[in-house]
PDB file of C-alpha atoms in Angstrom:
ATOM      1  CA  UNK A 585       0.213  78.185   7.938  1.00  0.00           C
ATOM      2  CA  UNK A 586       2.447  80.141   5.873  1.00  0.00           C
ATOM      3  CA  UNK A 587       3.394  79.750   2.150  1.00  0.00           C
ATOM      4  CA  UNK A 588       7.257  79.264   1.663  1.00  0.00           C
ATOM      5  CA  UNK A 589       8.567  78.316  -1.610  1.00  0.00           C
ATOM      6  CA  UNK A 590      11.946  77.729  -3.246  1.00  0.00           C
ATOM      7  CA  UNK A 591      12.894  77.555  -6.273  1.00  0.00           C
ATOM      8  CA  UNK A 592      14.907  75.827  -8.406  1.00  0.00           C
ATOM      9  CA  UNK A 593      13.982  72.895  -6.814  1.00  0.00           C
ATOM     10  CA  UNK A 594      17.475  71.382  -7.971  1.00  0.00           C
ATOM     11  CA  UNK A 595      20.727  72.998  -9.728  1.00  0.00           C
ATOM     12  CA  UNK A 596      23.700  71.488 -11.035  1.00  0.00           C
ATOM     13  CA  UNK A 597      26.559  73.564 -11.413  1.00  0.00           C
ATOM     14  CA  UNK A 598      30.482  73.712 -12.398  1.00  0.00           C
ATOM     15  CA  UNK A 599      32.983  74.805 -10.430  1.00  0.00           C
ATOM     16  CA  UNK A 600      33.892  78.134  -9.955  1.00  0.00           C
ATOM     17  CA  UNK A 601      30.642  79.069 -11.279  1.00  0.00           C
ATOM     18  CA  UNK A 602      28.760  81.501  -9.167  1.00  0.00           C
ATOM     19  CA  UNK A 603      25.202  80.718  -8.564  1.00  0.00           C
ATOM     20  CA  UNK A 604      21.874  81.894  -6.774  1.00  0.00           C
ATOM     21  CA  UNK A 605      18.290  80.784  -5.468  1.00  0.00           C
ATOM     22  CA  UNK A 606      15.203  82.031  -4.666  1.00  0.00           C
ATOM     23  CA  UNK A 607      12.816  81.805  -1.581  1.00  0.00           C
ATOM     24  CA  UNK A 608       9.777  83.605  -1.583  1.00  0.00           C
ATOM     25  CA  UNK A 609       7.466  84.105   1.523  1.00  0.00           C
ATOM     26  CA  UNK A 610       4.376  86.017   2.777  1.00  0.00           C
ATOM     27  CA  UNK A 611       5.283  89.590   2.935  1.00  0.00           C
ATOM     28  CA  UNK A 612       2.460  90.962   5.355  1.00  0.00           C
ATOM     29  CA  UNK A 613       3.523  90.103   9.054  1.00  0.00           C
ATOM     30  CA  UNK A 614       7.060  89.608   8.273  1.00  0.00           C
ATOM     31  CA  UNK A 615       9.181  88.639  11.296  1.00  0.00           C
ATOM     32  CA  UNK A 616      12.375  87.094  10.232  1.00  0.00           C
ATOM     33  CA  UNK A 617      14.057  84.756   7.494  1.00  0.00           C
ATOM     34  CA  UNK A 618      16.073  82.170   7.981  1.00  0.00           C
ATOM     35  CA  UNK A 619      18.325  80.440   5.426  1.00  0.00           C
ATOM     36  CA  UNK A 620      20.058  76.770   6.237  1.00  0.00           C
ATOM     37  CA  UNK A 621      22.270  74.386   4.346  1.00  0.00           C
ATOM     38  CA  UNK A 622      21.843  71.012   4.709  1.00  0.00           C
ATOM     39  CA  UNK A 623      24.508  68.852   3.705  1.00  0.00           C
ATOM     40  CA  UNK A 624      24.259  64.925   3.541  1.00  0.00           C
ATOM     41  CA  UNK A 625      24.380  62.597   6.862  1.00  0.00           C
ATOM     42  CA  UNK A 626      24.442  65.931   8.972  1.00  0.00           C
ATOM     43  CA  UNK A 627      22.670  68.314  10.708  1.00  0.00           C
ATOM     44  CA  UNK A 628      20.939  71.248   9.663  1.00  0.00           C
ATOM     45  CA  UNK A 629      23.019  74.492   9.902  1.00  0.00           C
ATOM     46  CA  UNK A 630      21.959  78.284  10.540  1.00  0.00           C
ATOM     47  CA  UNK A 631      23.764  80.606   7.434  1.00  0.00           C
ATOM     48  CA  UNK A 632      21.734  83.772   8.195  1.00  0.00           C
ATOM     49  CA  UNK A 633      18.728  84.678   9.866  1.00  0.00           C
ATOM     50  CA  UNK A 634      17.609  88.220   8.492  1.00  0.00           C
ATOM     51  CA  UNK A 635      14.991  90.695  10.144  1.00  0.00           C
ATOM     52  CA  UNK A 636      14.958  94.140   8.276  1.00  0.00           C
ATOM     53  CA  UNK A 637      13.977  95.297   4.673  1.00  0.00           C
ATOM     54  CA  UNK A 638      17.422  95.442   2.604  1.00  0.00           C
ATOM     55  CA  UNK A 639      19.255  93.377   4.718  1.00  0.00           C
ATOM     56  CA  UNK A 640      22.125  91.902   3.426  1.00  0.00           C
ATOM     57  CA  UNK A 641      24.589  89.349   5.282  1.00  0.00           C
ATOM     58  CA  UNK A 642      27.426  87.735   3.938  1.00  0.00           C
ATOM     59  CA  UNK A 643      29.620  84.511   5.062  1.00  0.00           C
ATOM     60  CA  UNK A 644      32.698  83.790   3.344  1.00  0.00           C
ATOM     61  CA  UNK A 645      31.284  82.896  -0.466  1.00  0.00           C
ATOM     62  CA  UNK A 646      27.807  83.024   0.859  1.00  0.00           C
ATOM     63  CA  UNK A 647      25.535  85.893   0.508  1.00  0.00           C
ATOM     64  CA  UNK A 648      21.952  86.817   1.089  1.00  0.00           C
ATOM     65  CA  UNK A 649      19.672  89.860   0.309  1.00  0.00           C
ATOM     66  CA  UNK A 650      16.135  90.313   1.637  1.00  0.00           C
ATOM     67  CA  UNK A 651      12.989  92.527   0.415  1.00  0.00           C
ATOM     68  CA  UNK A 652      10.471  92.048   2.873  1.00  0.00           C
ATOM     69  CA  UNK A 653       7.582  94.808   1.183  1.00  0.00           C
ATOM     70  CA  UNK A 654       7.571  91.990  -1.988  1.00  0.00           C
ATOM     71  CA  UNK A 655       8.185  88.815  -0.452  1.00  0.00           C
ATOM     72  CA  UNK A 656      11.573  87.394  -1.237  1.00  0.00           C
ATOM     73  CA  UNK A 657      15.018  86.526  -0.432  1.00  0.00           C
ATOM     74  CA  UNK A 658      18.097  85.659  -2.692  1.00  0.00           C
ATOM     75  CA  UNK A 659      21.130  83.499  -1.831  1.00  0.00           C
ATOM     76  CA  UNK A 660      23.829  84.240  -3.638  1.00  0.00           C
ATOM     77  CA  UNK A 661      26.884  81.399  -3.776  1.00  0.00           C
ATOM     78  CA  UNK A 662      29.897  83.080  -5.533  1.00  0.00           C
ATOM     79  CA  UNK A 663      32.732  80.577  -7.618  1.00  0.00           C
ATOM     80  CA  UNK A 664      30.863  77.355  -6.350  1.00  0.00           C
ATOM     81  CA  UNK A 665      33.149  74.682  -4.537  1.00  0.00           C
ATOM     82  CA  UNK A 666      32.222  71.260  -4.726  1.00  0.00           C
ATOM     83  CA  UNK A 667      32.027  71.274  -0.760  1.00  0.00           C
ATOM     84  CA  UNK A 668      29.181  74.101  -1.151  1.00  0.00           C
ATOM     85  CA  UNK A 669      26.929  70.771  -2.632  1.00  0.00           C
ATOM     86  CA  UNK A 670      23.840  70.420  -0.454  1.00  0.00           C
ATOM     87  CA  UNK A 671      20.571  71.697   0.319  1.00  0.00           C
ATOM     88  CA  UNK A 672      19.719  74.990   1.141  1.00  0.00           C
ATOM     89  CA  UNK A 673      16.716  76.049   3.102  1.00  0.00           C
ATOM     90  CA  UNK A 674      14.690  79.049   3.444  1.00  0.00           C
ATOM     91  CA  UNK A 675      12.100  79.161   6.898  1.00  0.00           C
ATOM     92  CA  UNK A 676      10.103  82.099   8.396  1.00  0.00           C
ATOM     93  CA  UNK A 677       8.494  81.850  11.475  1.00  0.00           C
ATOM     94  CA  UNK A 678       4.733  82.014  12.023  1.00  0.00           C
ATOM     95  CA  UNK A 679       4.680  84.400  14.607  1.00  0.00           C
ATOM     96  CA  UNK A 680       6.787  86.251  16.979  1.00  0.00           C
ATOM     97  CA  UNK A 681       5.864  84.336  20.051  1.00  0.00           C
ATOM     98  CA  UNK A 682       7.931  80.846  19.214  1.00  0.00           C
ATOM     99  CA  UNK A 683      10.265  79.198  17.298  1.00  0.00           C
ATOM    100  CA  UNK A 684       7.682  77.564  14.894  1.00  0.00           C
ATOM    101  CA  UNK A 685       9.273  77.778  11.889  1.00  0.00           C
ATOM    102  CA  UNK A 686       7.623  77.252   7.974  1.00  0.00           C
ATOM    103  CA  UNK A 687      10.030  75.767   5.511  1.00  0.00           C
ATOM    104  CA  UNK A 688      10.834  75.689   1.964  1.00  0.00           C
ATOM    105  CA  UNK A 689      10.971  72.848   0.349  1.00  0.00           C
ATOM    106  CA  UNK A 690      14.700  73.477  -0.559  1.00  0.00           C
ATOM    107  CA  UNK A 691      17.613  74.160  -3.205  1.00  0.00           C
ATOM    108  CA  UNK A 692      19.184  70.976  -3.857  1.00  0.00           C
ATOM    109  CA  UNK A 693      22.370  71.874  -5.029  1.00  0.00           C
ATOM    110  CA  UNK A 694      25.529  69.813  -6.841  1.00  0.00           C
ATOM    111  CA  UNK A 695      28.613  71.433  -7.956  1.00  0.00           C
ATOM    112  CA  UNK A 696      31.015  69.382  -9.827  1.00  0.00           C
ATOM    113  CA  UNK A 697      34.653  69.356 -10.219  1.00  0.00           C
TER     114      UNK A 697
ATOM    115  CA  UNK B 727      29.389  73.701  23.777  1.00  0.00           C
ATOM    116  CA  UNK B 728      27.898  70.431  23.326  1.00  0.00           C
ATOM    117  CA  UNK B 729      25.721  70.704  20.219  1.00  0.00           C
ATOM    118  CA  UNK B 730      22.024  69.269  20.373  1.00  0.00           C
ATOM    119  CA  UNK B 731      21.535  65.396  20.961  1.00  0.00           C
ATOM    120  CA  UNK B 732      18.964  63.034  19.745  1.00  0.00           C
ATOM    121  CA  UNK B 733      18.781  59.407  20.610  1.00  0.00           C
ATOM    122  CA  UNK B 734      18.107  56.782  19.349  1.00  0.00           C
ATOM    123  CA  UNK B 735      19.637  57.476  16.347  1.00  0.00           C
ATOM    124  CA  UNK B 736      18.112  54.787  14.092  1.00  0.00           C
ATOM    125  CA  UNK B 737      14.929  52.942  15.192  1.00  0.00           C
ATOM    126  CA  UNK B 738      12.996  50.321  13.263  1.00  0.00           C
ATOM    127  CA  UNK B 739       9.074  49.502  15.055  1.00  0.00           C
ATOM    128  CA  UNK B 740       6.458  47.798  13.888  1.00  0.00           C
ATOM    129  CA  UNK B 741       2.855  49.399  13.152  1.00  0.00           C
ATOM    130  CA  UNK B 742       0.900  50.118  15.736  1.00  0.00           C
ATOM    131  CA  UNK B 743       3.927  50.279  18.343  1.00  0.00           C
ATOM    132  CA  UNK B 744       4.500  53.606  20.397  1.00  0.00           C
ATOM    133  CA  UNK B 745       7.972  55.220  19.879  1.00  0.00           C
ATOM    134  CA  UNK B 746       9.788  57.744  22.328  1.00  0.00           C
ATOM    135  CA  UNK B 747      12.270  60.449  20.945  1.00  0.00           C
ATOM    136  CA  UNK B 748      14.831  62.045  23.031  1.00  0.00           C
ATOM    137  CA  UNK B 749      16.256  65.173  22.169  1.00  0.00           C
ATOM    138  CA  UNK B 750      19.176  67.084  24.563  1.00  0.00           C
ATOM    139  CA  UNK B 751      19.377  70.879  24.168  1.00  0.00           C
ATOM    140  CA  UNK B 752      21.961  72.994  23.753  1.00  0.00           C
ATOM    141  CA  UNK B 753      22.833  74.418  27.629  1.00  0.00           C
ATOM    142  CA  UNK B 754      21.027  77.192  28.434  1.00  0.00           C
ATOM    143  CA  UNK B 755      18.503  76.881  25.481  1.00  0.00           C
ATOM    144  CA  UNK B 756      15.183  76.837  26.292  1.00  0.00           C
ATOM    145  CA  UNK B 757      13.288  76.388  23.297  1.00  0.00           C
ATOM    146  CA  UNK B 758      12.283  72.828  21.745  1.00  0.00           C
ATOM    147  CA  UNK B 759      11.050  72.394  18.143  1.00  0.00           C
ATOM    148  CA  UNK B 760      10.341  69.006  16.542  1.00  0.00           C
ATOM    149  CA  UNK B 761      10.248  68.605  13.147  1.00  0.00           C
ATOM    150  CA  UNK B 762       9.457  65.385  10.654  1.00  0.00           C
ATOM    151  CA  UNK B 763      11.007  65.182   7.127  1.00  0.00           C
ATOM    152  CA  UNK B 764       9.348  62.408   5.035  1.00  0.00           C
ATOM    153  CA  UNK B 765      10.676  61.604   1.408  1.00  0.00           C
ATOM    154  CA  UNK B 766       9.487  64.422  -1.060  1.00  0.00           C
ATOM    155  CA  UNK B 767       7.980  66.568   1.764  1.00  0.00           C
ATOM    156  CA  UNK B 768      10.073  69.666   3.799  1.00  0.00           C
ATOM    157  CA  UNK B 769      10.671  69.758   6.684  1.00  0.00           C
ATOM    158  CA  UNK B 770       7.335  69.929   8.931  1.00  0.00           C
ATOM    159  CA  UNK B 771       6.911  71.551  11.921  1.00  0.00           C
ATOM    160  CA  UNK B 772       5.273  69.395  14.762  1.00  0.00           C
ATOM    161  CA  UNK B 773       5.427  71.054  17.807  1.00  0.00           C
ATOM    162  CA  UNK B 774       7.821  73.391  20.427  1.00  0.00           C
ATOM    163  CA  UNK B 775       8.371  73.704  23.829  1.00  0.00           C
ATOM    164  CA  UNK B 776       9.591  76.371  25.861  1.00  0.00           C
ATOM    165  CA  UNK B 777       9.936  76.318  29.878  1.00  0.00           C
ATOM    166  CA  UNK B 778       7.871  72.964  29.991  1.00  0.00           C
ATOM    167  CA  UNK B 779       5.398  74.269  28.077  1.00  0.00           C
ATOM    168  CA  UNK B 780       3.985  73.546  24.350  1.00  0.00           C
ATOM    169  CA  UNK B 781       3.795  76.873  22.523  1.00  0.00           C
ATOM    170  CA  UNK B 782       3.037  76.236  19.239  1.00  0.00           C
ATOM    171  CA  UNK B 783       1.761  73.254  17.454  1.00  0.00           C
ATOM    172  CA  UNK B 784       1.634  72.012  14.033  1.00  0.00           C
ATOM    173  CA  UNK B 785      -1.017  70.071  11.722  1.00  0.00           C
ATOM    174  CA  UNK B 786      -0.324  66.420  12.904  1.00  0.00           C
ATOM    175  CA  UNK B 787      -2.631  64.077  14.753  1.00  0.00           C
ATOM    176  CA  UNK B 788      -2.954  63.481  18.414  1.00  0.00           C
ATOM    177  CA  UNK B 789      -1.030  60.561  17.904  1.00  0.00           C
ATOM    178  CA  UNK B 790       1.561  62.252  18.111  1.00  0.00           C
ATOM    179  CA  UNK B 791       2.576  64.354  21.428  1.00  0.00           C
ATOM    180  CA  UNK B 792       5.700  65.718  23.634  1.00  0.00           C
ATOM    181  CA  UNK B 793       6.655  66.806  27.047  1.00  0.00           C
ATOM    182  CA  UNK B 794       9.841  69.197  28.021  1.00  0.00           C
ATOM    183  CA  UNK B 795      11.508  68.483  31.395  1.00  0.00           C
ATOM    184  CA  UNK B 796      12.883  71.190  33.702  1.00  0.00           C
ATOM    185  CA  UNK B 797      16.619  70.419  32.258  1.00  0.00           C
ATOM    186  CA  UNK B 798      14.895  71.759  28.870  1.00  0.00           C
ATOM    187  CA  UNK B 799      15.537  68.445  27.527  1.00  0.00           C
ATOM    188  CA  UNK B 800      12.746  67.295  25.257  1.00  0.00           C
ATOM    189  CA  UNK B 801      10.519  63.935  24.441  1.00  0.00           C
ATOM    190  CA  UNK B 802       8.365  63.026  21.518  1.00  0.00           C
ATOM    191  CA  UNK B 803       5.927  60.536  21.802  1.00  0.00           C
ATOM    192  CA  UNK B 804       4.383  58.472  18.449  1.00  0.00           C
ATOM    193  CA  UNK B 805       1.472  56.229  19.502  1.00  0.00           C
ATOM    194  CA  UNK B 806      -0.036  53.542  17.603  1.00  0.00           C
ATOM    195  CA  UNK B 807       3.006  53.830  15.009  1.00  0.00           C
ATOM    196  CA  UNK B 808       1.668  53.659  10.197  1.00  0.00           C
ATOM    197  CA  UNK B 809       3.696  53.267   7.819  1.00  0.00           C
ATOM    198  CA  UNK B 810       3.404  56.883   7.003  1.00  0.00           C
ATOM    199  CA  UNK B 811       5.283  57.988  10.358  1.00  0.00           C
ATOM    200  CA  UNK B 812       8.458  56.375   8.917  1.00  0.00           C
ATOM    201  CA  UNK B 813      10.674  59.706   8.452  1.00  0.00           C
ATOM    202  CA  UNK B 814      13.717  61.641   9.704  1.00  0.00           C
ATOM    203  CA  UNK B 815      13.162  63.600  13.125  1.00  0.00           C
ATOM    204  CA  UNK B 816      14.676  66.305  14.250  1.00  0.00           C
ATOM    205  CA  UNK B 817      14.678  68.392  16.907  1.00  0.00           C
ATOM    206  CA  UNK B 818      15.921  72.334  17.163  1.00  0.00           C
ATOM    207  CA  UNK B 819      16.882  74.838  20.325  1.00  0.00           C
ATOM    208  CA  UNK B 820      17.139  78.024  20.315  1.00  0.00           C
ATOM    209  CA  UNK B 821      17.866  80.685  22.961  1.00  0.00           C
ATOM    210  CA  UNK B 822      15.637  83.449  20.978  1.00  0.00           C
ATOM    211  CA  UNK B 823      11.959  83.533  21.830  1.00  0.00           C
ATOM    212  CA  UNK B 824      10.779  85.674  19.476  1.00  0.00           C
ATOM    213  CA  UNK B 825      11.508  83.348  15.519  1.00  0.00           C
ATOM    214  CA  UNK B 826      14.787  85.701  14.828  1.00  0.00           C
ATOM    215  CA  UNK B 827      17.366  83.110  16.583  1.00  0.00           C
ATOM    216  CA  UNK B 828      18.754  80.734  14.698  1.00  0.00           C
ATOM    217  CA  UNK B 829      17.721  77.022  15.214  1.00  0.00           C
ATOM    218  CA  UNK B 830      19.936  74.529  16.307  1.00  0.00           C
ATOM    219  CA  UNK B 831      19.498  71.215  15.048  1.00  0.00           C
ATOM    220  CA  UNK B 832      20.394  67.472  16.325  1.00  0.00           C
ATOM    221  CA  UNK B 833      21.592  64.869  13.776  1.00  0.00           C
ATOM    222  CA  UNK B 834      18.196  63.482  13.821  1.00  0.00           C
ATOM    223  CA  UNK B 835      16.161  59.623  14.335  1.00  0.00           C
ATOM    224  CA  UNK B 836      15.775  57.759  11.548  1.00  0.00           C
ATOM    225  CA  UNK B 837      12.444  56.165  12.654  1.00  0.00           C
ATOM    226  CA  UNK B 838      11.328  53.398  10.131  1.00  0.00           C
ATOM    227  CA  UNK B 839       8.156  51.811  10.653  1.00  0.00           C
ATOM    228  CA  UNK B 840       7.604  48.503   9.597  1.00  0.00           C
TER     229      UNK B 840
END
């Protein structure tokens, strides 16, 4: 069983303010990260799922970095919305024959207007 | 592209019942992952199926099982319900085999044991 953690475990921000989180993971048999945000009464959604050393991916607002040789990834959230409010997720899988995925226990986030 | 479909949505049972979770893939997905969310915990992996077949299984007790049909479409089985199993379900396709595709999730059950 891997060892996935997140932290802060909670962050309240303004808005506009830009804002980031952590998720750190095993680095020896790396096979992919996943990042999700989780907003109230609805489903989980995919933001990036990363595979290679330096990556870097970027939706909208949204970014994410990755160093696989140390063991972490950072999601960045630039000039917070209060519609960016949920919780964010970090996963890796367990091995590269499934879907089995490990996950953080999650960046609550709150940005207020 | 119909997204992924669990029913029931909301299900109250009483301990020691057996429950049955339905969970609709996304066409042409062939992966199944369950997972159980209980208040202060993550989300847990339970088990996933791919071509009617369980491929990888999490830490939870026998009590609690699943079958894939040949549509993909997925059931999970609680037997001899606690207290404890009162949680959020949710179940995930994916068209990758190999962990680097991106999970698709249901809305979830809302299973409360009572």
């Amino acid at each position: 069983i891997l060892n996935v953690e997140q932290s802060p475990q909670s962050l309240h921000v303004q808005e506009g303010d830009s804002t980031n989180f952590t998720c750190s993971f095993p680095s020896s048999n790396f096979y992919a990260l996943h990042w999700y945000r989780w907003e109230t009464a609805k489903s989980p959604e995919a933001l990036f799922v990363m595979t290679l050393n330096g990556d870097e991916k970027k939706k909208g607002r949204i970014s994410a970095t990755l160093n696989t040789k140390e063991g972490y990834s950072y999601l960045y959230i630039k000039g917070s919305q209060p519609e960016d409010s949920a919780t964010y997720l970090c996963a890796s899988p367990n091995n590269n024959a499934g879907n089995m995925l490990t996950f953080g226990g999650g960046t609550r986030l709150m940005v207020k207007p | 592209k119909a997204g992924v479909t669990q029913t029931p949505r909301y299900l109250i049972k009483t301990r020691g019942q057996q429950v049955t979770l339905s969970c609709s893939p996304i066409s042409g997905h062939r992966s199944v992952s369950w997972y159980q969310q209980t208040p202060g915990q993550g989300l847990q992996f339970l088990f996933e199926y791919f071509s009617e077949t369980q491929r990888n299984k999490g830490n939870f007790p026998g009590r609690f099982s699943g079958r894939q049909f040949s549509n993909s479409r997925s059931e999970m089985n609680v037997s001899t319900l606690e207290l404890g199993d009162s949680a959020l379900y949710l179940c995930a396709s994916s068209s990758n085999q190999g962990g680097a595709g991106r999970a698709f999730f249901g809305q979830g059950t809302r299973l409360t044991v009572v």
